[in-house]
């Protein structure tokens, strides 16, 4: 943040209101005078609060000094520069809720990209026997599934916590080009909601994503898969702010876009009805959020563009057991995955208060991600005679710092 002189501040005021003043002295930044001048206070606010509070208190310091030296009248002082800000006010004003946008995209689900379930794989016909009547899978298939994520991000010294619930609706179709090769596409609508602790507001997000995918069986047991997707985002953000007992809500509706790729493969070891399937997967995601400005509050903020990248590797193993019944086949499954994050890191976002007459900017810095974490899941699939199948699954994210995340999935497939 740059140092400002009183003379530069005076230059922004109406010339007929400026009185004689000594221009040779410099004003120390409010950041230094408020925070660095008090070690106790400096230890009780985080760097983002120091950055936002520094801009506000610098504005107050400059105009208060001008007023004390009779360089201006009180009517010349902008409202945002008319008061000194307490620690509680700074904590309420600091726009650290913005970090939830990136967290919702790459962290609460471990950076995993929505994919067709393994249940829709090419080796499905291995389980079709006994009660299902040895049905061969037709070439054209339609499917749908619903994912619901729920959980929370804990409060930390650097970032506010929130509770989240996300719902993803996916519809797709695939076509068997050859006996060992299938290709398809899907469309998904996703709604995300993050409600911040202590009533500090919420962020909601609606996204629409198109995906193409393919899977190929190299042998009866070895297979590879790949996906590519692109989608758009519409956010609605509300920050609840309280300063000296006065409340306001800063609102905005930014937009963004995301593209992603995944690739992987595995091998199925079959022991009659039991299948043990190790696999590996890589996933890359790029999310861009346009710069935007809030409205509705004296402490509304303008934010610069955000670019968020995630690159993860996954090593997993899945076990399944096919049980035949007169009505079809029941397939319980268990799986565990180890993930490593390569690219996602601390994010820095340029920001500034819209009503700041000094037009100062400050930088908001997020916490870094966990590099290694795990997901564990259980699933029950059913294959029915007559061309219909369904599954119900549960998944939990483990060992990701400050995040508690769970997912329920329900899907069905109809064959023609």
mmCIF file of C-alpha atoms in Angstrom:
data_model
loop_
_atom_site.group_PDB
_atom_site.id
_atom_site.type_symbol
_atom_site.label_atom_id
_atom_site.label_comp_id
_atom_site.label_asym_id
_atom_site.label_seq_id
_atom_site.Cartn_x
_atom_site.Cartn_y
_atom_site.Cartn_z
ATOM 1 C CA UNK A 1 0.000 0.000 0.000
ATOM 2 C CA UNK A 2 1.412 3.388 -0.968
ATOM 3 C CA UNK A 3 1.968 6.271 1.454
ATOM 4 C CA UNK A 4 -0.106 9.367 0.853
ATOM 5 C CA UNK A 5 0.730 12.968 1.702
ATOM 6 C CA UNK A 6 -1.694 15.454 3.082
ATOM 7 C CA UNK A 7 -1.176 17.537 -0.027
ATOM 8 C CA UNK A 8 -2.399 14.694 -2.259
ATOM 9 C CA UNK A 9 -5.440 14.287 -0.040
ATOM 10 C CA UNK A 10 -6.136 18.024 -0.149
ATOM 11 C CA UNK A 11 -5.912 17.940 -3.921
ATOM 12 C CA UNK A 12 -9.031 15.768 -4.026
ATOM 13 C CA UNK A 13 -11.098 18.299 -2.088
ATOM 14 C CA UNK A 14 -12.985 21.298 -3.484
ATOM 15 C CA UNK A 15 -10.478 24.147 -3.852
ATOM 16 C CA UNK A 16 -12.730 26.682 -2.187
ATOM 17 C CA UNK A 17 -12.807 24.590 1.004
ATOM 18 C CA UNK A 18 -9.057 24.114 1.356
ATOM 19 C CA UNK A 19 -7.295 26.410 3.798
ATOM 20 C CA UNK A 20 -3.614 27.201 4.187
ATOM 21 C CA UNK A 21 -1.715 24.106 5.313
ATOM 22 C CA UNK A 22 1.860 22.904 5.657
ATOM 23 C CA UNK A 23 2.324 20.361 2.834
ATOM 24 C CA UNK A 24 5.755 19.148 3.765
ATOM 25 C CA UNK A 25 4.727 16.574 6.404
ATOM 26 C CA UNK A 26 3.682 13.024 5.574
ATOM 27 C CA UNK A 27 0.894 11.042 7.105
ATOM 28 C CA UNK A 28 1.724 7.603 8.412
ATOM 29 C CA UNK A 29 -0.600 4.880 7.191
ATOM 30 C CA UNK A 30 -3.528 4.070 9.440
ATOM 31 C CA UNK A 31 -2.374 0.481 9.306
ATOM 32 C CA UNK A 32 0.759 1.370 11.183
ATOM 33 C CA UNK A 33 -0.858 3.787 13.608
ATOM 34 C CA UNK A 34 -3.754 1.500 14.503
ATOM 35 C CA UNK A 35 -2.251 -1.967 14.405
ATOM 36 C CA UNK A 36 1.529 -1.791 14.556
ATOM 37 C CA UNK A 37 1.352 0.848 17.245
ATOM 38 C CA UNK A 38 -0.466 -1.578 19.537
ATOM 39 C CA UNK A 39 1.043 -5.036 19.798
ATOM 40 C CA UNK A 40 -1.992 -6.370 21.674
ATOM 41 C CA UNK A 41 -4.367 -5.250 18.956
ATOM 42 C CA UNK A 42 -2.039 -6.456 16.198
ATOM 43 C CA UNK A 43 -2.076 -9.943 17.684
ATOM 44 C CA UNK A 44 -5.878 -10.083 17.812
ATOM 45 C CA UNK A 45 -6.604 -9.314 14.164
ATOM 46 C CA UNK A 46 -5.489 -11.334 11.168
ATOM 47 C CA UNK A 47 -3.539 -9.985 8.147
ATOM 48 C CA UNK A 48 -6.691 -9.507 6.054
ATOM 49 C CA UNK A 49 -8.314 -7.458 8.809
ATOM 50 C CA UNK A 50 -5.106 -5.447 9.149
ATOM 51 C CA UNK A 51 -5.149 -4.756 5.406
ATOM 52 C CA UNK A 52 -8.790 -3.637 5.302
ATOM 53 C CA UNK A 53 -8.501 -1.760 8.603
ATOM 54 C CA UNK A 54 -5.317 -0.066 7.434
ATOM 55 C CA UNK A 55 -7.114 1.467 4.449
ATOM 56 C CA UNK A 56 -10.026 2.702 6.571
ATOM 57 C CA UNK A 57 -7.957 4.100 9.397
ATOM 58 C CA UNK A 58 -5.520 5.730 7.018
ATOM 59 C CA UNK A 59 -8.447 7.615 5.524
ATOM 60 C CA UNK A 60 -9.656 8.633 8.992
ATOM 61 C CA UNK A 61 -6.153 9.686 10.107
ATOM 62 C CA UNK A 62 -5.597 11.929 7.061
ATOM 63 C CA UNK A 63 -8.945 13.709 7.263
ATOM 64 C CA UNK A 64 -8.879 13.980 11.049
ATOM 65 C CA UNK A 65 -5.445 15.585 10.875
ATOM 66 C CA UNK A 66 -6.617 17.975 8.159
ATOM 67 C CA UNK A 67 -9.598 18.913 10.297
ATOM 68 C CA UNK A 68 -7.431 19.386 13.405
ATOM 69 C CA UNK A 69 -5.189 21.776 11.480
ATOM 70 C CA UNK A 70 -8.227 23.609 10.068
ATOM 71 C CA UNK A 71 -7.309 22.689 6.491
ATOM 72 C CA UNK A 72 -10.884 21.527 5.910
ATOM 73 C CA UNK A 73 -14.288 21.779 7.513
ATOM 74 C CA UNK A 74 -16.104 18.777 8.999
ATOM 75 C CA UNK A 75 -18.553 18.841 6.086
ATOM 76 C CA UNK A 76 -15.666 18.004 3.739
ATOM 77 C CA UNK A 77 -15.009 14.649 5.406
ATOM 78 C CA UNK A 78 -16.434 11.638 3.484
ATOM 79 C CA UNK A 79 -18.618 9.416 5.720
ATOM 80 C CA UNK A 80 -16.253 6.429 5.442
ATOM 81 C CA UNK A 81 -13.406 8.614 6.769
ATOM 82 C CA UNK A 82 -15.347 10.235 9.578
ATOM 83 C CA UNK A 83 -14.762 7.711 12.358
ATOM 84 C CA UNK A 84 -12.002 5.643 13.911
ATOM 85 C CA UNK A 85 -12.680 1.922 13.598
ATOM 86 C CA UNK A 86 -12.621 -0.497 16.502
ATOM 87 C CA UNK A 87 -11.383 -4.063 16.299
ATOM 88 C CA UNK A 88 -14.955 -5.385 16.239
ATOM 89 C CA UNK A 89 -15.892 -3.035 13.403
ATOM 90 C CA UNK A 90 -12.861 -4.025 11.359
ATOM 91 C CA UNK A 91 -13.688 -7.716 11.805
ATOM 92 C CA UNK A 92 -17.224 -7.101 10.582
ATOM 93 C CA UNK A 93 -16.173 -4.927 7.636
ATOM 94 C CA UNK A 94 -13.332 -7.155 6.310
ATOM 95 C CA UNK A 95 -14.679 -8.915 3.177
ATOM 96 C CA UNK A 96 -13.097 -12.309 3.859
ATOM 97 C CA UNK A 97 -16.329 -14.081 2.856
ATOM 98 C CA UNK A 98 -15.041 -13.865 -0.708
ATOM 99 C CA UNK A 99 -12.795 -16.890 -0.120
ATOM 100 C CA UNK A 100 -15.846 -19.168 0.009
ATOM 101 C CA UNK A 101 -16.118 -18.957 -3.795
ATOM 102 C CA UNK A 102 -12.868 -20.802 -4.312
ATOM 103 C CA UNK A 103 -13.422 -23.116 -1.348
ATOM 104 C CA UNK A 104 -16.777 -24.242 -2.714
ATOM 105 C CA UNK A 105 -15.185 -25.059 -6.075
ATOM 106 C CA UNK A 106 -11.966 -26.830 -5.105
ATOM 107 C CA UNK A 107 -11.874 -27.671 -1.398
ATOM 108 C CA UNK A 108 -15.107 -28.792 0.210
ATOM 109 C CA UNK A 109 -15.301 -31.698 -2.262
ATOM 110 C CA UNK A 110 -11.558 -32.293 -2.331
ATOM 111 C CA UNK A 111 -11.189 -30.892 -5.859
ATOM 112 C CA UNK A 112 -13.119 -33.797 -7.356
ATOM 113 C CA UNK A 113 -14.941 -33.274 -10.640
ATOM 114 C CA UNK A 114 -18.476 -34.610 -11.071
ATOM 115 C CA UNK A 115 -18.263 -37.706 -13.258
ATOM 116 C CA UNK A 116 -20.489 -40.518 -14.453
ATOM 117 C CA UNK A 117 -20.497 -43.058 -11.639
ATOM 118 C CA UNK A 118 -18.355 -46.166 -11.938
ATOM 119 C CA UNK A 119 -21.653 -47.985 -11.833
ATOM 120 C CA UNK A 120 -22.224 -46.813 -15.418
ATOM 121 C CA UNK A 121 -18.980 -48.448 -16.586
ATOM 122 C CA UNK A 122 -18.391 -50.850 -19.428
ATOM 123 C CA UNK A 123 -17.946 -53.906 -17.231
ATOM 124 C CA UNK A 124 -21.522 -53.760 -15.982
ATOM 125 C CA UNK A 125 -22.516 -56.867 -17.956
ATOM 126 C CA UNK A 126 -20.114 -58.967 -15.865
ATOM 127 C CA UNK A 127 -22.631 -58.713 -13.025
ATOM 128 C CA UNK A 128 -25.684 -59.519 -15.136
ATOM 129 C CA UNK A 129 -26.473 -63.127 -14.433
ATOM 130 C CA UNK A 130 -28.716 -65.397 -12.446
ATOM 131 C CA UNK A 131 -31.871 -63.520 -11.620
ATOM 132 C CA UNK A 132 -31.276 -60.804 -14.231
ATOM 133 C CA UNK A 133 -31.461 -63.257 -17.085
ATOM 134 C CA UNK A 134 -28.015 -62.646 -18.668
ATOM 135 C CA UNK A 135 -29.126 -59.418 -20.300
ATOM 136 C CA UNK A 136 -26.663 -57.711 -22.651
ATOM 137 C CA UNK A 137 -26.483 -53.938 -22.336
ATOM 138 C CA UNK A 138 -28.059 -52.128 -25.327
ATOM 139 C CA UNK A 139 -26.033 -49.588 -27.277
ATOM 140 C CA UNK A 140 -28.030 -46.512 -26.219
ATOM 141 C CA UNK A 141 -28.497 -45.713 -22.539
ATOM 142 C CA UNK A 142 -29.932 -42.770 -20.597
ATOM 143 C CA UNK A 143 -29.089 -42.018 -16.997
ATOM 144 C CA UNK A 144 -29.487 -39.434 -14.272
ATOM 145 C CA UNK A 145 -28.172 -38.863 -10.771
ATOM 146 C CA UNK A 146 -28.474 -36.422 -7.886
ATOM 147 C CA UNK A 147 -25.565 -35.443 -5.609
ATOM 148 C CA UNK A 148 -26.089 -33.626 -2.313
ATOM 149 C CA UNK A 149 -23.082 -32.314 -0.390
ATOM 150 C CA UNK A 150 -23.412 -31.020 3.156
ATOM 151 C CA UNK A 151 -20.990 -30.008 5.863
ATOM 152 C CA UNK A 152 -19.053 -27.048 7.224
ATOM 153 C CA UNK A 153 -15.825 -25.125 7.183
ATOM 154 C CA UNK A 154 -14.517 -24.317 10.653
ATOM 155 C CA UNK A 155 -13.647 -20.826 11.845
ATOM 156 C CA UNK A 156 -9.907 -20.179 11.763
ATOM 157 C CA UNK A 157 -7.797 -17.161 12.668
ATOM 158 C CA UNK A 158 -7.473 -16.160 9.003
ATOM 159 C CA UNK A 159 -10.883 -17.065 7.537
ATOM 160 C CA UNK A 160 -14.520 -17.200 8.652
ATOM 161 C CA UNK A 161 -16.342 -20.506 8.889
ATOM 162 C CA UNK A 162 -19.564 -21.436 7.134
ATOM 163 C CA UNK A 163 -22.064 -24.232 6.723
ATOM 164 C CA UNK A 164 -22.809 -25.444 3.210
ATOM 165 C CA UNK A 165 -25.313 -27.545 1.327
ATOM 166 C CA UNK A 166 -24.935 -28.205 -2.407
ATOM 167 C CA UNK A 167 -27.250 -30.030 -4.776
ATOM 168 C CA UNK A 168 -26.227 -31.298 -8.205
ATOM 169 C CA UNK A 169 -28.678 -32.662 -10.799
ATOM 170 C CA UNK A 170 -27.132 -34.538 -13.729
ATOM 171 C CA UNK A 171 -28.736 -35.993 -16.859
ATOM 172 C CA UNK A 172 -26.746 -37.945 -19.437
ATOM 173 C CA UNK A 173 -26.745 -40.418 -22.298
ATOM 174 C CA UNK A 174 -24.075 -42.645 -23.779
ATOM 175 C CA UNK A 175 -23.714 -44.852 -26.842
ATOM 176 C CA UNK A 176 -21.704 -48.043 -27.199
ATOM 177 C CA UNK A 177 -19.578 -47.467 -30.295
ATOM 178 C CA UNK A 178 -18.057 -50.940 -29.969
ATOM 179 C CA UNK A 179 -18.386 -53.731 -27.439
ATOM 180 C CA UNK A 180 -15.438 -52.253 -25.515
ATOM 181 C CA UNK A 181 -15.877 -48.547 -26.222
ATOM 182 C CA UNK A 182 -18.560 -46.108 -25.062
ATOM 183 C CA UNK A 183 -18.913 -42.330 -25.440
ATOM 184 C CA UNK A 184 -21.480 -39.969 -24.044
ATOM 185 C CA UNK A 185 -22.419 -36.572 -22.711
ATOM 186 C CA UNK A 186 -24.239 -35.021 -19.779
ATOM 187 C CA UNK A 187 -25.690 -31.752 -18.557
ATOM 188 C CA UNK A 188 -25.759 -30.703 -14.908
ATOM 189 C CA UNK A 189 -27.340 -27.960 -12.845
ATOM 190 C CA UNK A 190 -25.799 -27.262 -9.447
ATOM 191 C CA UNK A 191 -26.943 -25.031 -6.611
ATOM 192 C CA UNK A 192 -24.484 -24.179 -3.811
ATOM 193 C CA UNK A 193 -25.184 -22.323 -0.578
ATOM 194 C CA UNK A 194 -22.716 -21.171 2.080
ATOM 195 C CA UNK A 195 -24.097 -19.554 5.259
ATOM 196 C CA UNK A 196 -21.407 -17.816 7.289
ATOM 197 C CA UNK A 197 -21.046 -18.234 11.025
ATOM 198 C CA UNK A 198 -22.121 -15.455 13.397
ATOM 199 C CA UNK A 199 -24.708 -14.210 10.888
ATOM 200 C CA UNK A 200 -22.110 -12.643 8.571
ATOM 201 C CA UNK A 201 -24.129 -13.347 5.411
ATOM 202 C CA UNK A 202 -24.210 -15.967 2.701
ATOM 203 C CA UNK A 203 -23.000 -16.810 -0.784
ATOM 204 C CA UNK A 204 -25.118 -18.766 -3.251
ATOM 205 C CA UNK A 205 -24.121 -20.076 -6.630
ATOM 206 C CA UNK A 206 -25.960 -21.574 -9.601
ATOM 207 C CA UNK A 207 -23.898 -23.329 -12.254
ATOM 208 C CA UNK A 208 -24.660 -25.046 -15.557
ATOM 209 C CA UNK A 209 -22.127 -27.506 -16.934
ATOM 210 C CA UNK A 210 -21.871 -29.628 -20.063
ATOM 211 C CA UNK A 211 -19.618 -32.708 -20.066
ATOM 212 C CA UNK A 212 -18.434 -35.200 -22.657
ATOM 213 C CA UNK A 213 -16.868 -38.488 -21.607
ATOM 214 C CA UNK A 214 -15.549 -41.751 -22.963
ATOM 215 C CA UNK A 215 -14.439 -45.113 -21.570
ATOM 216 C CA UNK A 216 -12.492 -47.876 -23.272
ATOM 217 C CA UNK A 217 -11.824 -51.453 -22.158
ATOM 218 C CA UNK A 218 -8.316 -52.404 -23.279
ATOM 219 C CA UNK A 219 -9.011 -55.954 -22.109
ATOM 220 C CA UNK A 220 -11.904 -57.489 -20.217
ATOM 221 C CA UNK A 221 -10.273 -56.259 -17.002
ATOM 222 C CA UNK A 222 -8.232 -53.156 -17.933
ATOM 223 C CA UNK A 223 -9.994 -49.886 -18.731
ATOM 224 C CA UNK A 224 -9.298 -46.163 -19.253
ATOM 225 C CA UNK A 225 -11.626 -43.158 -19.045
ATOM 226 C CA UNK A 226 -11.579 -39.429 -19.763
ATOM 227 C CA UNK A 227 -13.927 -36.437 -19.378
ATOM 228 C CA UNK A 228 -13.993 -32.790 -20.449
ATOM 229 C CA UNK A 229 -16.435 -30.153 -19.223
ATOM 230 C CA UNK A 230 -17.246 -26.458 -19.402
ATOM 231 C CA UNK A 231 -19.742 -24.429 -17.420
ATOM 232 C CA UNK A 232 -20.862 -20.990 -16.263
ATOM 233 C CA UNK A 233 -21.503 -19.654 -12.752
ATOM 234 C CA UNK A 234 -23.856 -17.037 -11.328
ATOM 235 C CA UNK A 235 -23.140 -15.927 -7.753
ATOM 236 C CA UNK A 236 -25.185 -13.917 -5.270
ATOM 237 C CA UNK A 237 -23.271 -12.609 -2.268
ATOM 238 C CA UNK A 238 -24.532 -10.871 0.863
ATOM 239 C CA UNK A 239 -22.182 -9.532 3.557
ATOM 240 C CA UNK A 240 -23.806 -8.435 6.807
ATOM 241 C CA UNK A 241 -21.842 -5.538 8.314
ATOM 242 C CA UNK A 242 -22.245 -3.856 11.704
ATOM 243 C CA UNK A 243 -20.317 -0.697 12.617
ATOM 244 C CA UNK A 244 -21.057 1.250 15.816
ATOM 245 C CA UNK A 245 -24.445 -0.441 16.100
ATOM 246 C CA UNK A 246 -25.447 0.425 12.526
ATOM 247 C CA UNK A 247 -26.105 -2.538 10.203
ATOM 248 C CA UNK A 248 -25.961 -2.765 6.419
ATOM 249 C CA UNK A 249 -25.741 -5.448 3.727
ATOM 250 C CA UNK A 250 -23.211 -5.333 0.889
ATOM 251 C CA UNK A 251 -24.577 -7.245 -2.106
ATOM 252 C CA UNK A 252 -23.199 -8.365 -5.456
ATOM 253 C CA UNK A 253 -23.924 -10.808 -8.290
ATOM 254 C CA UNK A 254 -20.640 -11.756 -10.002
ATOM 255 C CA UNK A 255 -20.288 -14.268 -12.820
ATOM 256 C CA UNK A 256 -17.651 -16.824 -13.700
ATOM 257 C CA UNK A 257 -16.707 -19.738 -15.897
ATOM 258 C CA UNK A 258 -15.003 -23.067 -15.355
ATOM 259 C CA UNK A 259 -13.460 -25.781 -17.505
ATOM 260 C CA UNK A 260 -12.151 -29.127 -16.324
ATOM 261 C CA UNK A 261 -10.576 -32.355 -17.528
ATOM 262 C CA UNK A 262 -10.106 -35.769 -15.964
ATOM 263 C CA UNK A 263 -8.325 -38.904 -17.095
ATOM 264 C CA UNK A 264 -7.686 -42.257 -15.474
ATOM 265 C CA UNK A 265 -7.763 -46.001 -15.636
ATOM 266 C CA UNK A 266 -7.921 -49.161 -13.577
ATOM 267 C CA UNK A 267 -7.814 -52.924 -13.516
ATOM 268 C CA UNK A 268 -10.477 -55.333 -12.219
ATOM 269 C CA UNK A 269 -9.414 -58.477 -10.397
ATOM 270 C CA UNK A 270 -12.369 -60.876 -10.476
ATOM 271 C CA UNK A 271 -12.807 -63.743 -8.027
ATOM 272 C CA UNK A 272 -16.177 -65.169 -9.057
ATOM 273 C CA UNK A 273 -18.741 -62.726 -7.588
ATOM 274 C CA UNK A 274 -16.075 -60.594 -5.878
ATOM 275 C CA UNK A 275 -14.249 -57.819 -7.757
ATOM 276 C CA UNK A 276 -11.252 -55.870 -6.416
ATOM 277 C CA UNK A 277 -10.523 -52.843 -8.614
ATOM 278 C CA UNK A 278 -7.527 -50.510 -8.046
ATOM 279 C CA UNK A 279 -7.526 -47.332 -10.132
ATOM 280 C CA UNK A 280 -5.797 -43.991 -10.642
ATOM 281 C CA UNK A 281 -7.188 -40.653 -11.826
ATOM 282 C CA UNK A 282 -5.987 -37.136 -12.560
ATOM 283 C CA UNK A 283 -8.235 -34.042 -12.480
ATOM 284 C CA UNK A 284 -7.582 -30.468 -13.586
ATOM 285 C CA UNK A 285 -9.948 -27.543 -12.969
ATOM 286 C CA UNK A 286 -9.699 -23.848 -13.888
ATOM 287 C CA UNK A 287 -12.197 -21.373 -12.457
ATOM 288 C CA UNK A 288 -12.297 -17.668 -13.399
ATOM 289 C CA UNK A 289 -14.519 -15.222 -11.501
ATOM 290 C CA UNK A 290 -14.972 -11.783 -13.031
ATOM 291 C CA UNK A 291 -14.059 -8.674 -11.070
ATOM 292 C CA UNK A 292 -17.099 -7.054 -9.485
ATOM 293 C CA UNK A 293 -18.340 -4.318 -7.169
ATOM 294 C CA UNK A 294 -20.757 -4.537 -4.262
ATOM 295 C CA UNK A 295 -23.587 -2.138 -3.493
ATOM 296 C CA UNK A 296 -25.953 -1.383 -0.630
ATOM 297 C CA UNK A 297 -23.446 -0.437 2.071
ATOM 298 C CA UNK A 298 -21.038 2.382 2.876
ATOM 299 C CA UNK A 299 -18.418 -0.388 3.168
ATOM 300 C CA UNK A 300 -19.089 -1.967 -0.223
ATOM 301 C CA UNK A 301 -15.934 -3.314 -1.868
ATOM 302 C CA UNK A 302 -14.716 -3.704 -5.440
ATOM 303 C CA UNK A 303 -12.834 -6.941 -6.111
ATOM 304 C CA UNK A 304 -10.394 -7.852 -8.831
ATOM 305 C CA UNK A 305 -10.675 -10.907 -11.040
ATOM 306 C CA UNK A 306 -10.033 -14.295 -9.466
ATOM 307 C CA UNK A 307 -8.295 -17.200 -11.220
ATOM 308 C CA UNK A 308 -8.298 -20.508 -9.370
ATOM 309 C CA UNK A 309 -6.573 -23.695 -10.497
ATOM 310 C CA UNK A 310 -6.711 -27.195 -9.079
ATOM 311 C CA UNK A 311 -4.706 -30.253 -10.161
ATOM 312 C CA UNK A 312 -5.212 -33.432 -8.167
ATOM 313 C CA UNK A 313 -4.132 -37.042 -8.397
ATOM 314 C CA UNK A 314 -6.184 -39.912 -7.011
ATOM 315 C CA UNK A 315 -5.144 -43.438 -6.136
ATOM 316 C CA UNK A 316 -8.058 -45.614 -5.113
ATOM 317 C CA UNK A 317 -9.357 -49.120 -4.659
ATOM 318 C CA UNK A 318 -12.912 -50.391 -4.876
ATOM 319 C CA UNK A 319 -14.416 -53.729 -3.961
ATOM 320 C CA UNK A 320 -17.794 -55.067 -5.046
ATOM 321 C CA UNK A 321 -19.736 -58.293 -4.616
ATOM 322 C CA UNK A 322 -22.550 -59.374 -6.956
ATOM 323 C CA UNK A 323 -25.463 -61.155 -5.278
ATOM 324 C CA UNK A 324 -28.139 -62.696 -7.533
ATOM 325 C CA UNK A 325 -31.821 -62.587 -6.637
ATOM 326 C CA UNK A 326 -34.922 -63.603 -8.589
ATOM 327 C CA UNK A 327 -35.609 -59.937 -9.354
ATOM 328 C CA UNK A 328 -32.064 -59.019 -10.417
ATOM 329 C CA UNK A 329 -28.569 -58.442 -9.025
ATOM 330 C CA UNK A 330 -27.589 -56.510 -5.880
ATOM 331 C CA UNK A 331 -24.011 -55.132 -5.826
ATOM 332 C CA UNK A 332 -22.707 -53.649 -2.540
ATOM 333 C CA UNK A 333 -19.442 -51.714 -2.940
ATOM 334 C CA UNK A 334 -16.784 -50.106 -0.760
ATOM 335 C CA UNK A 335 -14.031 -47.723 -1.881
ATOM 336 C CA UNK A 336 -11.218 -45.608 -0.516
ATOM 337 C CA UNK A 337 -9.156 -42.896 -2.235
ATOM 338 C CA UNK A 338 -5.977 -40.928 -1.492
ATOM 339 C CA UNK A 339 -5.777 -37.499 -3.130
ATOM 340 C CA UNK A 340 -2.867 -35.115 -3.594
ATOM 341 C CA UNK A 341 -3.338 -31.457 -4.547
ATOM 342 C CA UNK A 342 -0.586 -30.023 -6.780
ATOM 343 C CA UNK A 343 -1.678 -26.523 -7.871
ATOM 344 C CA UNK A 344 -4.251 -24.946 -5.568
ATOM 345 C CA UNK A 345 -2.525 -22.589 -3.134
ATOM 346 C CA UNK A 346 -2.940 -19.349 -1.233
ATOM 347 C CA UNK A 347 -5.105 -16.951 -3.233
ATOM 348 C CA UNK A 348 -4.557 -13.215 -3.359
ATOM 349 C CA UNK A 349 -7.435 -10.944 -4.327
ATOM 350 C CA UNK A 350 -7.130 -7.199 -4.979
ATOM 351 C CA UNK A 351 -9.784 -5.175 -3.189
ATOM 352 C CA UNK A 352 -10.689 -1.605 -2.329
ATOM 353 C CA UNK A 353 -13.557 0.266 -0.675
ATOM 354 C CA UNK A 354 -15.751 1.880 -3.309
ATOM 355 C CA UNK A 355 -16.438 4.952 -1.142
ATOM 356 C CA UNK A 356 -12.791 5.524 -0.214
ATOM 357 C CA UNK A 357 -11.883 8.983 -1.596
ATOM 358 C CA UNK A 358 -8.183 8.037 -1.568
ATOM 359 C CA UNK A 359 -8.885 5.100 -3.905
ATOM 360 C CA UNK A 360 -6.607 2.795 -1.896
ATOM 361 C CA UNK A 361 -6.262 -0.905 -2.654
ATOM 362 C CA UNK A 362 -5.386 -3.766 -0.353
ATOM 363 C CA UNK A 363 -4.821 -7.487 -0.827
ATOM 364 C CA UNK A 364 -6.885 -10.282 0.684
ATOM 365 C CA UNK A 365 -4.948 -13.534 1.133
ATOM 366 C CA UNK A 366 -6.587 -16.914 1.696
ATOM 367 C CA UNK A 367 -5.286 -19.889 3.622
ATOM 368 C CA UNK A 368 -3.548 -22.631 1.672
ATOM 369 C CA UNK A 369 -5.138 -26.023 0.956
ATOM 370 C CA UNK A 370 -4.421 -29.410 2.444
ATOM 371 C CA UNK A 371 -2.060 -31.263 0.130
ATOM 372 C CA UNK A 372 -2.999 -34.841 1.062
ATOM 373 C CA UNK A 373 -6.432 -36.069 2.106
ATOM 374 C CA UNK A 374 -8.796 -39.016 1.645
ATOM 375 C CA UNK A 375 -12.320 -39.952 0.641
ATOM 376 C CA UNK A 376 -14.154 -43.105 1.675
ATOM 377 C CA UNK A 377 -17.444 -44.333 0.281
ATOM 378 C CA UNK A 378 -20.041 -47.076 0.288
ATOM 379 C CA UNK A 379 -22.529 -47.860 -2.477
ATOM 380 C CA UNK A 380 -25.351 -50.258 -3.215
ATOM 381 C CA UNK A 381 -26.260 -50.877 -6.875
ATOM 382 C CA UNK A 382 -29.176 -52.855 -8.232
ATOM 383 C CA UNK A 383 -29.515 -54.257 -11.760
ATOM 384 C CA UNK A 384 -33.051 -55.225 -12.696
ATOM 385 C CA UNK A 385 -34.430 -57.317 -15.529
ATOM 386 C CA UNK A 386 -36.113 -55.125 -18.133
ATOM 387 C CA UNK A 387 -33.366 -52.588 -18.677
ATOM 388 C CA UNK A 388 -33.362 -50.525 -15.491
ATOM 389 C CA UNK A 389 -30.722 -50.112 -12.797
ATOM 390 C CA UNK A 390 -30.158 -47.794 -9.819
ATOM 391 C CA UNK A 391 -27.658 -46.953 -7.099
ATOM 392 C CA UNK A 392 -27.420 -45.215 -3.731
ATOM 393 C CA UNK A 393 -24.030 -44.048 -2.419
ATOM 394 C CA UNK A 394 -22.441 -42.173 0.472
ATOM 395 C CA UNK A 395 -19.004 -40.497 0.547
ATOM 396 C CA UNK A 396 -17.043 -38.630 3.213
ATOM 397 C CA UNK A 397 -13.964 -36.377 2.975
ATOM 398 C CA UNK A 398 -11.324 -36.992 5.643
ATOM 399 C CA UNK A 399 -8.075 -35.294 6.786
ATOM 400 C CA UNK A 400 -8.816 -32.002 4.990
ATOM 401 C CA UNK A 401 -7.924 -29.187 7.371
ATOM 402 C CA UNK A 402 -10.914 -27.245 8.779
ATOM 403 C CA UNK A 403 -13.424 -28.909 6.408
ATOM 404 C CA UNK A 404 -16.147 -31.437 7.236
ATOM 405 C CA UNK A 405 -17.784 -32.725 4.046
ATOM 406 C CA UNK A 406 -20.241 -35.516 3.250
ATOM 407 C CA UNK A 407 -22.042 -36.515 0.077
ATOM 408 C CA UNK A 408 -25.133 -38.561 -0.792
ATOM 409 C CA UNK A 409 -25.694 -39.776 -4.360
ATOM 410 C CA UNK A 410 -28.735 -41.352 -5.969
ATOM 411 C CA UNK A 411 -28.889 -42.429 -9.606
ATOM 412 C CA UNK A 412 -30.773 -44.496 -12.152
ATOM 413 C CA UNK A 413 -30.150 -45.818 -15.658
ATOM 414 C CA UNK A 414 -32.611 -46.764 -18.379
ATOM 415 C CA UNK A 415 -31.562 -48.872 -21.345
ATOM 416 C CA UNK A 416 -33.070 -48.841 -24.841
#
